[in-house]
Amino acid sequence: MHTRTIAELSALLHEGAVSAEELAQALLERIQRLDGDLNAFITVTAEEALAQAREADRRLRSGEATPLTGIPIAHKDIFCTRGVRTSCGSRMLDPFVAPYDATVVERLAAAGAVSLGKTNMDEFAMGSSNETSYYGPVRNPWDPERVPGGSSGGSAAAVAARLVPGATGTDTGGSIRQPAALTGITGLKPTYGRVSRWGMVAFASSLDQAGPMARTAEDCALLLQAMAGFDPRDSTCVDRPVPDYRAALAGEGDLKGLRIGVPREWLEEGLDGKVRACVERALQVYRDLGAEVREVRLPNAHLAVPVYYVLAPAEASSNLARYDGVRYGHRCQDPRDLTDLYKRSRAEGFGPEVKRRIMIGTYVLSAGYYDAYYLKAQQVRRLIAQDFRRAFQEVDLLAGPTSPTTAFRLGERLDDPVTMYLSDIYTIAVNLAGLPGLSHPAGFVDGLPVGLQLVGDYFEEARLLEAAHRFQQATDWHRRVPPGCA
Ligand code: GLN
């Protein structure tokens, strides 16, 4: 049962071949058996899950079900969940029990999905390896000595290890797509504004976006259908109709007429040779499906990582100012006075990567440096967005590697922040421009999964999902199961 996709499980639930309660029970047992080693979950909400599952069974029997009714999922621990700890991977929020549900949580629950718990993540979503979590690293199901990627590493590992068929993630610079690539699953970062950020702990508000992680594009379509749409509580959420994503995938079909651009800058130095070969084989599959694949240029692509590491820390330093030990979150013992309360609560509550970002962010926003760093970075951000605009005048989608390497070893990049930051060299520009991006399994190198990234124009999620779905109809990389997880 655990190897089935959301679409398959949905059919079984609707036929009555399995009940939501049996399904939740089976996966909860699997989590109990396998997650001690993986560490993909921070909190498992077994009791609440079984209650939700029983309610789902009632809906299934009464004919009020949606395609997600009774489907077990997990939420990245960055989404507020009423009555359940919402830690964001940080000691700062370890004691925080959210008093409300994030919009994404609310919408998936309303569709009948059954949440089994909250998944591990890099602290405040800052990281590319899930090693900055207060709750310890997550292990990659394909090789326990390797990282699952980050920051949505817990969601990625849980889906890859078949603990849940789908999960939520967030992506500020690559945190859905990069872990999806490193664990051999499919993940979609929607257009900025497509999905509400309300109730999602803020990291860099002009970049953060929630999206689905699952094993197939079809399952991502089903999850996105419930997640997407206008929310008056998030002023950056766009009021625009949500297309029928699954309808875009109907039938067998090919990709005749689809123009795919491969940015030359994504295949240059820094890309592992074997990953490159794997990506080129995947591009051939797209050609065989009838797509036209040609080279395009993104001349400012090399500026994306430096621009991001000015803007994201600037926004983070501002967003994280709210954790002061006064209202909620970690508070130090016996503060002498207010300043001591602020200082020690923050010193104790935040880990080293978060502190590094707060210092960089405060620095680039300070008088005298603002023009040189923050303002300049905003100008370059515009140039990066214009590169994409030009590219989309010639082609419908962009394709390339999601990550320059396969999953690296635990500890390997921890003492070298710049190498760690370069893990997102192909994903970050997409957030800076606010575009949708998807990563899907594209093959293996030395037993480790490789992801192919597709990038679309604004609100072209359906086109991304369709292309990935056709690829998955022609290949079986997404069906490979990590050793020990069959
Ligand atoms: N790895 C990047 C960072 O550490 C992106 C993280 C993310 O997308 N949340 O900022």
PDB file of C-alpha atoms and ligand atoms in Angstrom, residues 76 78 121-129 132 150-152 170-179 189 203-204 207-209 308-309 312-313 353 357 420-424 427-428 431, ligand 1:
ATOM      1  CA  LYS A  76       6.784  20.806   6.780  1.00  0.00           C
ATOM      2  CA  ILE A  78       7.090  25.696   9.003  1.00  0.00           C
ATOM      3  CA  MET A 121      13.641  20.994   8.166  1.00  0.00           C
ATOM      4  CA  ASP A 122      16.614  23.298   8.283  1.00  0.00           C
ATOM      5  CA  GLU A 123      16.266  25.899  11.024  1.00  0.00           C
ATOM      6  CA  PHE A 124      13.913  28.635   9.733  1.00  0.00           C
ATOM      7  CA  ALA A 125      14.334  27.028   6.272  1.00  0.00           C
ATOM      8  CA  MET A 126      17.946  28.200   6.063  1.00  0.00           C
ATOM      9  CA  GLY A 127      20.021  25.453   4.544  1.00  0.00           C
ATOM     10  CA  SER A 128      20.416  22.983   1.713  1.00  0.00           C
ATOM     11  CA  SER A 129      21.096  19.804   3.678  1.00  0.00           C
ATOM     12  CA  THR A 132      20.890  23.099  10.578  1.00  0.00           C
ATOM     13  CA  GLY A 150      17.101  21.085   2.361  1.00  0.00           C
ATOM     14  CA  SER A 151      15.436  22.899   3.691  1.00  0.00           C
ATOM     15  CA  SER A 152      12.361  20.677   3.137  1.00  0.00           C
ATOM     16  CA  THR A 170       8.377  25.680   1.062  1.00  0.00           C
ATOM     17  CA  ASP A 171      10.922  27.089  -1.339  1.00  0.00           C
ATOM     18  CA  THR A 172      12.749  30.391  -0.863  1.00  0.00           C
ATOM     19  CA  GLY A 173      15.788  29.562  -2.972  1.00  0.00           C
ATOM     20  CA  GLY A 174      15.324  25.903  -3.852  1.00  0.00           C
ATOM     21  CA  SER A 175      14.050  24.172  -0.736  1.00  0.00           C
ATOM     22  CA  ILE A 176      11.363  22.146  -2.504  1.00  0.00           C
ATOM     23  CA  ARG A 177      13.211  21.385  -5.730  1.00  0.00           C
ATOM     24  CA  GLN A 178      16.713  20.618  -4.417  1.00  0.00           C
ATOM     25  CA  PRO A 179      15.624  18.049  -1.778  1.00  0.00           C
ATOM     26  CA  LYS A 189       7.516  25.585  -6.373  1.00  0.00           C
ATOM     27  CA  PHE A 203      11.995  33.599   6.156  1.00  0.00           C
ATOM     28  CA  ALA A 204      12.350  35.958   3.162  1.00  0.00           C
ATOM     29  CA  LEU A 207      10.784  34.819  -2.110  1.00  0.00           C
ATOM     30  CA  ASP A 208       8.980  32.285   0.126  1.00  0.00           C
ATOM     31  CA  GLN A 209       6.419  30.091  -1.576  1.00  0.00           C
ATOM     32  CA  TYR A 308      20.063  36.084  -2.983  1.00  0.00           C
ATOM     33  CA  TYR A 309      22.587  36.131  -0.133  1.00  0.00           C
ATOM     34  CA  ALA A 312      17.254  36.786   1.717  1.00  0.00           C
ATOM     35  CA  PRO A 313      19.308  37.601   4.847  1.00  0.00           C
ATOM     36  CA  GLU A 353      23.349  29.539  10.465  1.00  0.00           C
ATOM     37  CA  ARG A 357      22.028  35.348   8.247  1.00  0.00           C
ATOM     38  CA  MET A 420      26.631  24.922   0.738  1.00  0.00           C
ATOM     39  CA  TYR A 421      25.091  28.069  -0.794  1.00  0.00           C
ATOM     40  CA  LEU A 422      26.146  26.936  -4.268  1.00  0.00           C
ATOM     41  CA  SER A 423      23.934  23.838  -3.880  1.00  0.00           C
ATOM     42  CA  ASP A 424      21.096  26.108  -5.050  1.00  0.00           C
ATOM     43  CA  THR A 427      17.159  27.097  -8.338  1.00  0.00           C
ATOM     44  CA  ILE A 428      17.672  30.501  -6.702  1.00  0.00           C
ATOM     45  CA  ASN A 431      12.674  32.568  -6.782  1.00  0.00           C
TER      46      ASN A 431
HETATM   47  N1  GLN B   1      19.373  26.869   0.608  1.00  0.00           N
HETATM   48  C1  GLN B   1      18.826  28.178   0.505  1.00  0.00           C
HETATM   49  C2  GLN B   1      19.043  28.934   1.805  1.00  0.00           C
HETATM   50  O1  GLN B   1      19.628  28.386   2.683  1.00  0.00           O
HETATM   51  C3  GLN B   1      17.366  28.111   0.152  1.00  0.00           C
HETATM   52  C4  GLN B   1      16.529  27.699   1.302  1.00  0.00           C
HETATM   53  C5  GLN B   1      15.065  27.705   0.999  1.00  0.00           C
HETATM   54  O2  GLN B   1      14.656  27.648  -0.148  1.00  0.00           O
HETATM   55  N2  GLN B   1      14.287  27.822   2.047  1.00  0.00           N
HETATM   56  O3  GLN B   1      18.631  30.046   1.945  1.00  0.00           O
END
